[in-house]
Amino acid sequence: MSSGRIHPRIPGYLGRALSLEFSAVQQYMTQASLVEAWGLPEAAARLRREMVEEMHHADRLTQRMLALGFAPAASQLHPARAGGHLADLLREDLRLEREIIALYQDAALYCRRLGDAGHEAFFAALLEEEIHGFHGLEQWLASLAPERHHDFGDRVYF
């Protein structure tokens, strides 16, 4: 792959995706530490698994950018978002995952319109993994009974 042979919007999609994936890493890492402090080690472990999955996505994006001859740069990280209980955290995670999914959908469709099957497949594979993760978070949130939300009062964590 050569940077001179790809459409100029492809590096933009890759850069935005890298920023979102690193934003997700930061969010899951922060939330894992937070719920661990709340005494929820199983939730912390699950959030750390989500963090590792997003790190793998960031690694794939970085490798793709390097292969194309572009310096990877995640320049616009979103602040990590939290809440007063686990359900709030998961709602924030779903919000971020929706943003990532929308970007991958847009990127894959754009590549299809360009006739760039290689990048379409790259973005579509990431999209499929993100959708799978999104459904897992939805199921986790749905499994939380209201009495298990672990409300920690009016404290503001960030």
PDB file of C-alpha atoms in Angstrom:
ATOM      1  CA  MET A   1       0.000   0.000   0.000  1.00  0.00           C
ATOM      2  CA  SER A   2       1.267   3.417  -0.834  1.00  0.00           C
ATOM      3  CA  SER A   3       0.018   6.751   0.488  1.00  0.00           C
ATOM      4  CA  GLY A   4      -0.096   8.086  -3.083  1.00  0.00           C
ATOM      5  CA  ARG A   5      -2.634   5.468  -4.174  1.00  0.00           C
ATOM      6  CA  ILE A   6      -5.381   5.982  -1.620  1.00  0.00           C
ATOM      7  CA  HIS A   7      -8.143   8.530  -1.491  1.00  0.00           C
ATOM      8  CA  PRO A   8      -7.214  11.465   0.782  1.00  0.00           C
ATOM      9  CA  ARG A   9     -10.236  10.877   3.054  1.00  0.00           C
ATOM     10  CA  ILE A  10      -9.009   7.428   4.100  1.00  0.00           C
ATOM     11  CA  PRO A  11      -6.251   8.789   6.407  1.00  0.00           C
ATOM     12  CA  GLY A  12      -8.892  11.072   7.931  1.00  0.00           C
ATOM     13  CA  TYR A  13     -11.140   8.132   8.732  1.00  0.00           C
ATOM     14  CA  LEU A  14      -8.192   6.234  10.166  1.00  0.00           C
ATOM     15  CA  GLY A  15      -7.140   9.180  12.330  1.00  0.00           C
ATOM     16  CA  ARG A  16     -10.647   9.777  13.677  1.00  0.00           C
ATOM     17  CA  ALA A  17     -11.023   6.078  14.383  1.00  0.00           C
ATOM     18  CA  LEU A  18      -7.710   6.015  16.247  1.00  0.00           C
ATOM     19  CA  SER A  19      -8.824   8.974  18.368  1.00  0.00           C
ATOM     20  CA  LEU A  20     -12.115   7.249  19.208  1.00  0.00           C
ATOM     21  CA  GLU A  21     -10.459   3.928  20.010  1.00  0.00           C
ATOM     22  CA  PHE A  22      -7.950   5.611  22.335  1.00  0.00           C
ATOM     23  CA  SER A  23     -10.842   7.555  23.883  1.00  0.00           C
ATOM     24  CA  ALA A  24     -12.548   4.225  24.579  1.00  0.00           C
ATOM     25  CA  VAL A  25      -9.329   2.788  26.062  1.00  0.00           C
ATOM     26  CA  GLN A  26      -9.063   5.789  28.381  1.00  0.00           C
ATOM     27  CA  GLN A  27     -12.735   5.569  29.359  1.00  0.00           C
ATOM     28  CA  TYR A  28     -12.691   1.833  30.108  1.00  0.00           C
ATOM     29  CA  MET A  29      -9.428   2.132  32.029  1.00  0.00           C
ATOM     30  CA  THR A  30     -10.790   4.969  34.158  1.00  0.00           C
ATOM     31  CA  GLN A  31     -14.076   3.224  34.780  1.00  0.00           C
ATOM     32  CA  ALA A  32     -12.362  -0.044  35.713  1.00  0.00           C
ATOM     33  CA  SER A  33     -10.366   1.756  38.393  1.00  0.00           C
ATOM     34  CA  LEU A  34     -13.484   3.541  39.598  1.00  0.00           C
ATOM     35  CA  VAL A  35     -15.651   0.432  39.961  1.00  0.00           C
ATOM     36  CA  GLU A  36     -12.766  -1.389  41.603  1.00  0.00           C
ATOM     37  CA  ALA A  37     -12.701   1.407  44.205  1.00  0.00           C
ATOM     38  CA  TRP A  38     -16.454   0.847  44.627  1.00  0.00           C
ATOM     39  CA  GLY A  39     -15.754  -2.797  45.516  1.00  0.00           C
ATOM     40  CA  LEU A  40     -16.916  -4.306  42.208  1.00  0.00           C
ATOM     41  CA  PRO A  41     -13.945  -6.438  41.076  1.00  0.00           C
ATOM     42  CA  GLU A  42     -15.926  -8.452  38.501  1.00  0.00           C
ATOM     43  CA  ALA A  43     -17.133  -5.268  36.806  1.00  0.00           C
ATOM     44  CA  ALA A  44     -13.577  -3.887  36.884  1.00  0.00           C
ATOM     45  CA  ALA A  45     -12.251  -7.026  35.211  1.00  0.00           C
ATOM     46  CA  ARG A  46     -14.902  -6.856  32.502  1.00  0.00           C
ATOM     47  CA  LEU A  47     -14.203  -3.181  31.809  1.00  0.00           C
ATOM     48  CA  ARG A  48     -10.499  -4.004  31.543  1.00  0.00           C
ATOM     49  CA  ARG A  49     -11.318  -6.681  28.949  1.00  0.00           C
ATOM     50  CA  GLU A  50     -13.227  -4.026  26.993  1.00  0.00           C
ATOM     51  CA  MET A  51     -10.182  -1.757  27.293  1.00  0.00           C
ATOM     52  CA  VAL A  52      -7.898  -4.455  25.867  1.00  0.00           C
ATOM     53  CA  GLU A  53     -10.257  -5.042  22.934  1.00  0.00           C
ATOM     54  CA  GLU A  54     -10.175  -1.330  22.105  1.00  0.00           C
ATOM     55  CA  MET A  55      -6.365  -1.352  22.414  1.00  0.00           C
ATOM     56  CA  HIS A  56      -6.271  -4.129  19.807  1.00  0.00           C
ATOM     57  CA  HIS A  57      -8.392  -1.974  17.498  1.00  0.00           C
ATOM     58  CA  ALA A  58      -6.041   0.980  18.036  1.00  0.00           C
ATOM     59  CA  ASP A  59      -3.099  -1.289  17.241  1.00  0.00           C
ATOM     60  CA  ARG A  60      -4.698  -2.438  13.972  1.00  0.00           C
ATOM     61  CA  LEU A  61      -5.405   1.163  13.003  1.00  0.00           C
ATOM     62  CA  THR A  62      -1.829   2.155  13.840  1.00  0.00           C
ATOM     63  CA  GLN A  63      -0.440  -0.692  11.749  1.00  0.00           C
ATOM     64  CA  ARG A  64      -2.678   0.293   8.818  1.00  0.00           C
ATOM     65  CA  MET A  65      -1.609   3.932   9.017  1.00  0.00           C
ATOM     66  CA  LEU A  66       2.071   2.995   9.150  1.00  0.00           C
ATOM     67  CA  ALA A  67       1.637   0.631   6.197  1.00  0.00           C
ATOM     68  CA  LEU A  68       0.123   3.517   4.239  1.00  0.00           C
ATOM     69  CA  GLY A  69       3.015   5.782   5.152  1.00  0.00           C
ATOM     70  CA  PHE A  70       1.147   8.008   7.595  1.00  0.00           C
ATOM     71  CA  ALA A  71       2.212   8.861  11.128  1.00  0.00           C
ATOM     72  CA  PRO A  72      -0.506   7.728  13.534  1.00  0.00           C
ATOM     73  CA  ALA A  73      -1.915  10.599  15.559  1.00  0.00           C
ATOM     74  CA  ALA A  74      -4.866  10.415  17.921  1.00  0.00           C
ATOM     75  CA  SER A  75      -5.297  14.133  18.320  1.00  0.00           C
ATOM     76  CA  GLN A  76      -8.816  14.502  19.676  1.00  0.00           C
ATOM     77  CA  LEU A  77      -9.422  12.264  22.650  1.00  0.00           C
ATOM     78  CA  HIS A  78     -12.792  12.544  24.346  1.00  0.00           C
ATOM     79  CA  PRO A  79     -12.695  12.975  28.122  1.00  0.00           C
ATOM     80  CA  ALA A  80     -13.489   9.824  30.062  1.00  0.00           C
ATOM     81  CA  ARG A  81     -17.063   9.858  31.332  1.00  0.00           C
ATOM     82  CA  ALA A  82     -18.364   8.272  34.475  1.00  0.00           C
ATOM     83  CA  GLY A  83     -21.358   8.409  36.765  1.00  0.00           C
ATOM     84  CA  GLY A  84     -22.620   7.520  40.198  1.00  0.00           C
ATOM     85  CA  HIS A  85     -23.281   3.854  39.510  1.00  0.00           C
ATOM     86  CA  LEU A  86     -22.415   1.066  37.112  1.00  0.00           C
ATOM     87  CA  ALA A  87     -25.499   1.596  34.942  1.00  0.00           C
ATOM     88  CA  ASP A  88     -24.442   5.205  34.328  1.00  0.00           C
ATOM     89  CA  LEU A  89     -20.990   4.026  33.260  1.00  0.00           C
ATOM     90  CA  LEU A  90     -22.438   1.524  30.827  1.00  0.00           C
ATOM     91  CA  ARG A  91     -24.761   4.134  29.320  1.00  0.00           C
ATOM     92  CA  GLU A  92     -21.724   6.362  28.702  1.00  0.00           C
ATOM     93  CA  ASP A  93     -19.894   3.424  27.139  1.00  0.00           C
ATOM     94  CA  LEU A  94     -22.820   2.749  24.831  1.00  0.00           C
ATOM     95  CA  ARG A  95     -22.838   6.412  23.795  1.00  0.00           C
ATOM     96  CA  LEU A  96     -19.147   6.258  22.851  1.00  0.00           C
ATOM     97  CA  GLU A  97     -19.550   2.893  21.115  1.00  0.00           C
ATOM     98  CA  ARG A  98     -22.407   4.348  19.024  1.00  0.00           C
ATOM     99  CA  GLU A  99     -20.055   7.080  17.853  1.00  0.00           C
ATOM    100  CA  ILE A 100     -17.384   4.533  16.917  1.00  0.00           C
ATOM    101  CA  ILE A 101     -19.931   2.352  15.107  1.00  0.00           C
ATOM    102  CA  ALA A 102     -21.246   5.335  13.135  1.00  0.00           C
ATOM    103  CA  LEU A 103     -17.723   6.232  12.027  1.00  0.00           C
ATOM    104  CA  TYR A 104     -16.953   2.686  10.867  1.00  0.00           C
ATOM    105  CA  GLN A 105     -20.295   2.489   9.026  1.00  0.00           C
ATOM    106  CA  ASP A 106     -19.570   5.765   7.280  1.00  0.00           C
ATOM    107  CA  ALA A 107     -15.994   4.761   6.441  1.00  0.00           C
ATOM    108  CA  ALA A 108     -16.983   1.340   5.061  1.00  0.00           C
ATOM    109  CA  LEU A 109     -19.767   2.852   2.951  1.00  0.00           C
ATOM    110  CA  TYR A 110     -17.469   5.573   1.640  1.00  0.00           C
ATOM    111  CA  CYS A 111     -14.853   2.983   0.670  1.00  0.00           C
ATOM    112  CA  ARG A 112     -17.516   0.877  -1.048  1.00  0.00           C
ATOM    113  CA  ARG A 113     -18.576   3.905  -3.104  1.00  0.00           C
ATOM    114  CA  LEU A 114     -14.928   4.514  -4.017  1.00  0.00           C
ATOM    115  CA  GLY A 115     -14.478   0.905  -5.040  1.00  0.00           C
ATOM    116  CA  ASP A 116     -11.748   0.483  -2.403  1.00  0.00           C
ATOM    117  CA  ALA A 117     -12.525  -3.081  -1.346  1.00  0.00           C
ATOM    118  CA  GLY A 118      -9.452  -3.414   0.867  1.00  0.00           C
ATOM    119  CA  HIS A 119     -10.296  -0.470   3.102  1.00  0.00           C
ATOM    120  CA  GLU A 120     -13.984  -1.331   3.012  1.00  0.00           C
ATOM    121  CA  ALA A 121     -13.166  -4.790   4.396  1.00  0.00           C
ATOM    122  CA  PHE A 122     -10.813  -3.290   6.999  1.00  0.00           C
ATOM    123  CA  PHE A 123     -13.460  -0.885   8.326  1.00  0.00           C
ATOM    124  CA  ALA A 124     -16.235  -3.488   8.043  1.00  0.00           C
ATOM    125  CA  ALA A 125     -14.268  -5.944  10.203  1.00  0.00           C
ATOM    126  CA  LEU A 126     -13.787  -3.316  12.901  1.00  0.00           C
ATOM    127  CA  LEU A 127     -17.463  -2.386  12.591  1.00  0.00           C
ATOM    128  CA  GLU A 128     -18.548  -5.982  13.141  1.00  0.00           C
ATOM    129  CA  GLU A 129     -16.387  -6.265  16.272  1.00  0.00           C
ATOM    130  CA  GLU A 130     -17.714  -2.966  17.638  1.00  0.00           C
ATOM    131  CA  ILE A 131     -21.318  -4.016  17.054  1.00  0.00           C
ATOM    132  CA  HIS A 132     -20.654  -7.281  18.873  1.00  0.00           C
ATOM    133  CA  GLY A 133     -19.132  -5.360  21.796  1.00  0.00           C
ATOM    134  CA  PHE A 134     -22.025  -2.898  21.790  1.00  0.00           C
ATOM    135  CA  HIS A 135     -24.539  -5.748  22.117  1.00  0.00           C
ATOM    136  CA  GLY A 136     -22.524  -7.195  24.986  1.00  0.00           C
ATOM    137  CA  LEU A 137     -22.654  -3.863  26.822  1.00  0.00           C
ATOM    138  CA  GLU A 138     -26.401  -3.589  26.167  1.00  0.00           C
ATOM    139  CA  GLN A 139     -26.935  -7.052  27.636  1.00  0.00           C
ATOM    140  CA  TRP A 140     -24.782  -6.223  30.654  1.00  0.00           C
ATOM    141  CA  LEU A 141     -26.761  -3.039  31.286  1.00  0.00           C
ATOM    142  CA  ALA A 142     -30.074  -4.894  30.904  1.00  0.00           C
ATOM    143  CA  SER A 143     -28.901  -7.519  33.408  1.00  0.00           C
ATOM    144  CA  LEU A 144     -28.463  -4.953  36.161  1.00  0.00           C
ATOM    145  CA  ALA A 145     -31.462  -4.941  38.465  1.00  0.00           C
ATOM    146  CA  PRO A 146     -32.223  -1.461  39.853  1.00  0.00           C
ATOM    147  CA  GLU A 147     -31.169  -2.519  43.335  1.00  0.00           C
ATOM    148  CA  ARG A 148     -27.763  -3.587  41.977  1.00  0.00           C
ATOM    149  CA  HIS A 149     -26.860  -0.227  40.428  1.00  0.00           C
ATOM    150  CA  HIS A 150     -24.622   0.656  43.376  1.00  0.00           C
ATOM    151  CA  ASP A 151     -25.648   4.273  43.768  1.00  0.00           C
ATOM    152  CA  PHE A 152     -22.860   6.159  45.512  1.00  0.00           C
ATOM    153  CA  GLY A 153     -24.802   9.336  46.269  1.00  0.00           C
ATOM    154  CA  ASP A 154     -24.058  12.808  45.002  1.00  0.00           C
ATOM    155  CA  ARG A 155     -20.315  12.410  44.593  1.00  0.00           C
ATOM    156  CA  VAL A 156     -18.924  13.759  41.343  1.00  0.00           C
ATOM    157  CA  TYR A 157     -16.048  11.674  40.046  1.00  0.00           C
ATOM    158  CA  PHE A 158     -15.107  13.851  37.063  1.00  0.00           C
TER     159      PHE A 158
END
